[in-house]
GROMACS .gro file of C-alpha atoms in nm:
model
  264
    1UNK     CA    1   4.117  12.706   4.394
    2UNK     CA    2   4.312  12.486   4.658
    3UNK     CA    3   4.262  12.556   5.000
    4UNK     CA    4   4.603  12.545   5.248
    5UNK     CA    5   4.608  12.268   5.492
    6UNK     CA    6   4.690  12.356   5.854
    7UNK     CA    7   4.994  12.156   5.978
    8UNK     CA    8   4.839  11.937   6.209
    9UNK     CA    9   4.591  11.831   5.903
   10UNK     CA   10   4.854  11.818   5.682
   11UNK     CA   11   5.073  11.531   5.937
   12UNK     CA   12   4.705  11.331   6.018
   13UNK     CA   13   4.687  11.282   5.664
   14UNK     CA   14   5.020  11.209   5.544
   15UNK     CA   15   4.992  10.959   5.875
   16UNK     CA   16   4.748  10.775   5.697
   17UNK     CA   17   4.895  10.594   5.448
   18UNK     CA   18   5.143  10.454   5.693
   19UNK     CA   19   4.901  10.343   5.950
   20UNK     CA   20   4.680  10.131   5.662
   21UNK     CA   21   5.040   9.998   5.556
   22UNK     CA   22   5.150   9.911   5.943
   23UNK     CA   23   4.785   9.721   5.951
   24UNK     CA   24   4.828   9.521   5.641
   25UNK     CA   25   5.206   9.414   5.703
   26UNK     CA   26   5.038   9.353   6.124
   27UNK     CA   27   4.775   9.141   5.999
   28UNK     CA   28   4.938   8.969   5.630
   29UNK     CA   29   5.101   8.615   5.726
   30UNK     CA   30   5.476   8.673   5.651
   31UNK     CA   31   5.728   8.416   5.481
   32UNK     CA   32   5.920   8.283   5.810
   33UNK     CA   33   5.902   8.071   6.084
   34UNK     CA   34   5.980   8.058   6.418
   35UNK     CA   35   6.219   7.808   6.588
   36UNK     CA   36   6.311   7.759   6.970
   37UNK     CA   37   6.488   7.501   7.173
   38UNK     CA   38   6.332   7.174   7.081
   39UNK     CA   39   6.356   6.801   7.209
   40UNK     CA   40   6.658   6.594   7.277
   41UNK     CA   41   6.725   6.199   7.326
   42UNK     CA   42   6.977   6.009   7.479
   43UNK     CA   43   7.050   5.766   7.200
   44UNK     CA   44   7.225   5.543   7.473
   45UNK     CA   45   6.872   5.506   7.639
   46UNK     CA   46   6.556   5.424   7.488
   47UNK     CA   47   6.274   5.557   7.346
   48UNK     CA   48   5.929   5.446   7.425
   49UNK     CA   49   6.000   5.192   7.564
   50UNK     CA   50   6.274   5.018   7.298
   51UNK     CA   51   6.633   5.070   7.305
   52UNK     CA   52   6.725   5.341   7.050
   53UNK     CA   53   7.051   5.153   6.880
   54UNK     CA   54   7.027   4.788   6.915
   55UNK     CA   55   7.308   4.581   6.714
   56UNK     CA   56   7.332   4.179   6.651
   57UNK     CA   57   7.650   4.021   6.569
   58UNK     CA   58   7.893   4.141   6.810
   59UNK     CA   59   7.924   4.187   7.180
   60UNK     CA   60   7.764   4.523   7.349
   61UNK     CA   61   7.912   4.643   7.645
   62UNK     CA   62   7.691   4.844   7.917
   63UNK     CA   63   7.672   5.236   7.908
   64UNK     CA   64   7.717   5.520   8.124
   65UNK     CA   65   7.664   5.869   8.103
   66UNK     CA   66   7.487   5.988   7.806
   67UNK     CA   67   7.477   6.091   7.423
   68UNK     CA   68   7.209   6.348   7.346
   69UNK     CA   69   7.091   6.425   7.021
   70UNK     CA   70   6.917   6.797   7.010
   71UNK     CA   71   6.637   6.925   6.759
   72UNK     CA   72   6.468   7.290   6.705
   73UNK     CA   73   6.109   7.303   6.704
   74UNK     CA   74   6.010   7.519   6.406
   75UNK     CA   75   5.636   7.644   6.344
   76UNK     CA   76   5.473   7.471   6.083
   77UNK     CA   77   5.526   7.540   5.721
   78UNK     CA   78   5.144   7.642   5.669
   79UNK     CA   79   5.146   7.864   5.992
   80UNK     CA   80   5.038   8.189   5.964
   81UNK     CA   81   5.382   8.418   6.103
   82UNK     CA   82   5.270   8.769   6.166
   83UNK     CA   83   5.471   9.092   6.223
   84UNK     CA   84   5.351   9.071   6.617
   85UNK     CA   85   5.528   8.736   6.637
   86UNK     CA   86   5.822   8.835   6.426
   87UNK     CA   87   5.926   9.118   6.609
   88UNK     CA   88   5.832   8.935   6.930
   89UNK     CA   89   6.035   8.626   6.819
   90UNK     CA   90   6.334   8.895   6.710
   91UNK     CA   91   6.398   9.024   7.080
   92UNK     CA   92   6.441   8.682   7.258
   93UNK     CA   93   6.765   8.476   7.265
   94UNK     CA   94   6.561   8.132   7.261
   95UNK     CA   95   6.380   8.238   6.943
   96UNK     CA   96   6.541   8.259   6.597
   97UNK     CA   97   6.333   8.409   6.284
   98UNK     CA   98   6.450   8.246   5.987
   99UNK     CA   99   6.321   8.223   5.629
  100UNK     CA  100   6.083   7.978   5.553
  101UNK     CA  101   6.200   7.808   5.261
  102UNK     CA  102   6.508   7.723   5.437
  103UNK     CA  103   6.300   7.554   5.699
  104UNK     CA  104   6.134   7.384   5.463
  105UNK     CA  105   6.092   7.254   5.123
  106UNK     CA  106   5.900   7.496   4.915
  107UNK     CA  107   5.551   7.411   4.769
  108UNK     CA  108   5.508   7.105   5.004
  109UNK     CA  109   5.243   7.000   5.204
  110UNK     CA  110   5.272   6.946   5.567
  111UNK     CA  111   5.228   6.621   5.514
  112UNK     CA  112   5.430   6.571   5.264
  113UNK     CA  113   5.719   6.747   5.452
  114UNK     CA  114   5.677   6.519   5.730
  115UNK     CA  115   5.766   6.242   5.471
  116UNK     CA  116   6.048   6.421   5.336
  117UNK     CA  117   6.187   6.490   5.679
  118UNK     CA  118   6.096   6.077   5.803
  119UNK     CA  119   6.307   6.009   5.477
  120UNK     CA  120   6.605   6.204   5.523
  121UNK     CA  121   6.608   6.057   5.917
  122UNK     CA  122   6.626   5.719   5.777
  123UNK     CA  123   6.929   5.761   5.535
  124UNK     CA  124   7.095   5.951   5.852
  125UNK     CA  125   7.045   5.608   6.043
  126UNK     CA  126   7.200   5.432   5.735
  127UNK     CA  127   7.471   5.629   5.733
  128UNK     CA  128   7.514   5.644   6.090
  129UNK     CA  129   7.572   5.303   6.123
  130UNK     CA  130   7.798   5.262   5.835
  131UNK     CA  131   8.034   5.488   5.981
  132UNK     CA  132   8.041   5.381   6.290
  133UNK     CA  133   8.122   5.043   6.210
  134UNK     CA  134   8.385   5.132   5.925
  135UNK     CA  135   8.528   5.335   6.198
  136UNK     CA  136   8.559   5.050   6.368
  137UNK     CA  137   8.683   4.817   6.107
  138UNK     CA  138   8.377   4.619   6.169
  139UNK     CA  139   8.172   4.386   5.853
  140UNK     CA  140   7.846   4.543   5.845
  141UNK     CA  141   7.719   4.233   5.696
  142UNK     CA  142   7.807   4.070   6.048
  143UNK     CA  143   7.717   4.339   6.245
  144UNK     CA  144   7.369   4.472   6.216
  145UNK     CA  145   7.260   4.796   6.332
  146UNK     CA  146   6.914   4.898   6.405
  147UNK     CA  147   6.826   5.241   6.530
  148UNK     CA  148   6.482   5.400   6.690
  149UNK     CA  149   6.363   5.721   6.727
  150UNK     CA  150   6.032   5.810   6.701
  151UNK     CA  151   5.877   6.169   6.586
  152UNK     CA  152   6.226   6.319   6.488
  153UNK     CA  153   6.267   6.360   6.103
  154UNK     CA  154   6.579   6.512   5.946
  155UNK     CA  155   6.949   6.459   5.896
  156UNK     CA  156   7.124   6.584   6.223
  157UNK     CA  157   7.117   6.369   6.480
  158UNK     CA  158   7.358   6.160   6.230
  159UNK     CA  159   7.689   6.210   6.383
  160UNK     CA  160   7.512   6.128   6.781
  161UNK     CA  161   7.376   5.774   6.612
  162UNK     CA  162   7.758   5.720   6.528
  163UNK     CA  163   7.902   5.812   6.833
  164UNK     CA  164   7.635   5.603   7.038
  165UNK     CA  165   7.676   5.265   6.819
  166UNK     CA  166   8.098   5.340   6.918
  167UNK     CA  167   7.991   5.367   7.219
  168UNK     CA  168   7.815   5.027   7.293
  169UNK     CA  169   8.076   4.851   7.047
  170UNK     CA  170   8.422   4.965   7.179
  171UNK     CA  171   8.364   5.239   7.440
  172UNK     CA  172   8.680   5.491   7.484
  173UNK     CA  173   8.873   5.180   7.351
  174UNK     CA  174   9.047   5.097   7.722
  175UNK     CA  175   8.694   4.970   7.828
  176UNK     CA  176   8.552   5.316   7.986
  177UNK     CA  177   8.266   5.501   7.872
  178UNK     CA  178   8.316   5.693   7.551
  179UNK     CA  179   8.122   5.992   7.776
  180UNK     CA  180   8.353   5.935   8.033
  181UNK     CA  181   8.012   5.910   8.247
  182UNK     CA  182   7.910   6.304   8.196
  183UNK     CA  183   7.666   6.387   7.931
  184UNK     CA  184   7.760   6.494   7.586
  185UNK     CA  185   7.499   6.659   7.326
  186UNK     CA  186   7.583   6.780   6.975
  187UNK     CA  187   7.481   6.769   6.674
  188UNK     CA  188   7.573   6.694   6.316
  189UNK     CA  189   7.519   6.550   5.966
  190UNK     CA  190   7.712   6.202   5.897
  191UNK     CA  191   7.838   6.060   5.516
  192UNK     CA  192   7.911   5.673   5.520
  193UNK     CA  193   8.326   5.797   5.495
  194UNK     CA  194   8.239   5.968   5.878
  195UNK     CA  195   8.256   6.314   5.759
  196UNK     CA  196   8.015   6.585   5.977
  197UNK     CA  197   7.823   6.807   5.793
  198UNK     CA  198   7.664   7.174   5.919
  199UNK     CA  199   7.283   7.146   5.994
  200UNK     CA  200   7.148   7.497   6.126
  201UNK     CA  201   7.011   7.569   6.428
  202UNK     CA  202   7.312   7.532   6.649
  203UNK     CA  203   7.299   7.815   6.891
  204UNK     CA  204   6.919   7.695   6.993
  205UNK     CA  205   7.007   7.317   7.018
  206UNK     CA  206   7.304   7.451   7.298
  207UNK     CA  207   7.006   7.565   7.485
  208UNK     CA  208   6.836   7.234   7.467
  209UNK     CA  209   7.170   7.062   7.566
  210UNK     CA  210   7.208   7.236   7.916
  211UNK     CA  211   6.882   7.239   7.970
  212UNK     CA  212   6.880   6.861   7.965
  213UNK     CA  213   7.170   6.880   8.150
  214UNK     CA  214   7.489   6.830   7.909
  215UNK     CA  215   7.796   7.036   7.944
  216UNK     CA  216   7.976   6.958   7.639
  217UNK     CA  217   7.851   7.018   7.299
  218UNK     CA  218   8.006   6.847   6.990
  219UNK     CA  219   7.951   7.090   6.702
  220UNK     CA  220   8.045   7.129   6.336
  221UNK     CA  221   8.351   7.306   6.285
  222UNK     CA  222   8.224   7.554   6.059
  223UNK     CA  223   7.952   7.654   6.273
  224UNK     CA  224   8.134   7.740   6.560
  225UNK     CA  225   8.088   8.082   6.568
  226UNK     CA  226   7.677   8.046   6.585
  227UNK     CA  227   7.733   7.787   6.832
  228UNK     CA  228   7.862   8.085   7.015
  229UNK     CA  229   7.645   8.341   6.974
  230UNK     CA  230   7.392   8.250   7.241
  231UNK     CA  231   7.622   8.009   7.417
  232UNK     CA  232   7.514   7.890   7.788
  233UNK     CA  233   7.697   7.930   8.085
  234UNK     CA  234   7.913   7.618   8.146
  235UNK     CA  235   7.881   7.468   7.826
  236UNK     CA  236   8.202   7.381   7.634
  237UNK     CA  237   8.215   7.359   7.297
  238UNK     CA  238   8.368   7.082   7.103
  239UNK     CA  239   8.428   7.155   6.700
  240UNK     CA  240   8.478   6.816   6.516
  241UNK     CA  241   8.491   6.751   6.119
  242UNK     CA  242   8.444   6.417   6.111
  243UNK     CA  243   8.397   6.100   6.330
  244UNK     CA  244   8.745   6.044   6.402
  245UNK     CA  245   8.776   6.377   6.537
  246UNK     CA  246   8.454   6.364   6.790
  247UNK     CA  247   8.599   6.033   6.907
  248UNK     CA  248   8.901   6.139   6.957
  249UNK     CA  249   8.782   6.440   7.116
  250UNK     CA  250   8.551   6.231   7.358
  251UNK     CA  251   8.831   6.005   7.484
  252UNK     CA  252   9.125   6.294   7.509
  253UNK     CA  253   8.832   6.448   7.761
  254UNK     CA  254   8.750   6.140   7.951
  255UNK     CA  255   9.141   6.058   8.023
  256UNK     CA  256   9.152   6.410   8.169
  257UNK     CA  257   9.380   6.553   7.860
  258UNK     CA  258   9.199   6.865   7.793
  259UNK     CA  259   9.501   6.985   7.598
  260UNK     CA  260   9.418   6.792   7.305
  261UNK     CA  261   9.086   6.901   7.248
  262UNK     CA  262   8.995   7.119   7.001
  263UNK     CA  263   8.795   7.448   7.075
  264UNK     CA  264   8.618   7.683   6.866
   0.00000   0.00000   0.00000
């Protein structure tokens, strides 16, 4: 014969289940990581100690202001993420919880990752400078280009290594500063033809611009509304689809013609 729970039996024991199931999804490592506002570098300066564009074959003209190229800093792809840092992570408008696997490439090692990343920062560089100088009209079989950055893999500083080598070559093309002295951060894939591609991460890397002190952000048209969404105080936003559009852009804002740049 079955006995007749009481109520408050009945609810501690139903509860049960969902506690043990709260403690294993608490304590199981969970398929994300974590990304904040990471580093960014002045690819007008230098980095440890070397110039970060040099180029051979054709006058360079001094710099100022400056051209800052912004990263995330993502946990590692064989960190443990648990729910506590999720939902942590979740609540914070410097933290973004994204899936792993479009972090990173799936089934890699860390190290191997790193390689993949160092690989995909040197074809940026490659690009970089092709596009600069075909911007430019300029033989790059006259005019070398070598670029240095140390510790930053990946694709997006692409479109900053273009506008920098402009910079030194041919300025705002009156012989000012490209920057118009101020300093500009953005971000950005770059093809040899100069077209910008979309990289992720924007509305973190706006975080790392102002707090390095830029106030205008060059961003990828179609990621203008993320670029947005956490946007600090201050900061204006700059879309651009290709090369010819962030130069443009730069030199319409350091003759003081505001009306012909672009906003998102």
């Amino acid at each position: 014969m079955l006995s007749r729970l009481s109520r408050p039996r009945a609810l501690a024991l139903g509860a049960l289940p969902v506690v043990a199931l709260l403690a294993v999804v608490g304590l199981a490592p969970l398929p994300y990581a974590i990304a904040q506002p990471g580093s960014t570098a002045d690819v007008l300066g230098e980095d440890k100690g070397k110039p970060v564009i040099t180029i051979t074959g054709a006058p360079v003209r001094e710099t100022e202001g400056q051209l800052r190229m912004t990263t995330i800093l993502a946990t590692g792809p064989s960190a443990d993420i648990r729910f506590g840092d999720v939902t942590d992570a979740w609540f914070r408008t410097d933290r973004a919880v994204l899936p792993k696997g479009s972090v990173y490439p799936s089934g890699k090692s860390d190290a191997e990752i790193e390689k993949h990343n160092l690989g995909q920062m040197k074809q940026s560089q490659d690009a970089a400078a092709l596009a600069a100088l075909g911007h430019l009209k300029m033989d790059p079989e006259k005019v070398r280009v070598t670029l240095n950055l140390a510790d930053v893999g990946g694709p997006s500083a692409g479109l900053l290594f273009s506008l920098g080598i402009v910079d030194k070559l041919d300025g705002d093309g009156d012989g000012g500063d490209l920057t118009g002295g101020r300093t500009v951060a953005g971000t950005g894939t770059i093809a040899p033809d100069g077209k910008v591609g979309a990289v992720g991460g924007v509305s973190l890397k706006t975080q790392a611009a102002a707090r390095d002190g830029a106030t205008v952000f060059l961003v990828p048209k179609a990621e203008c509304s993320d670029a947005e969404a956490e946007l600090p105080k201050g900061m204006r936003l700059v879309p651009v689809t290709a090369l010819g559009d962030a130069v443009a852009s730069l030199r319409a804002l350091e003759q003081g013609q505001d009306a012909k740049v672009p906003s998102c």
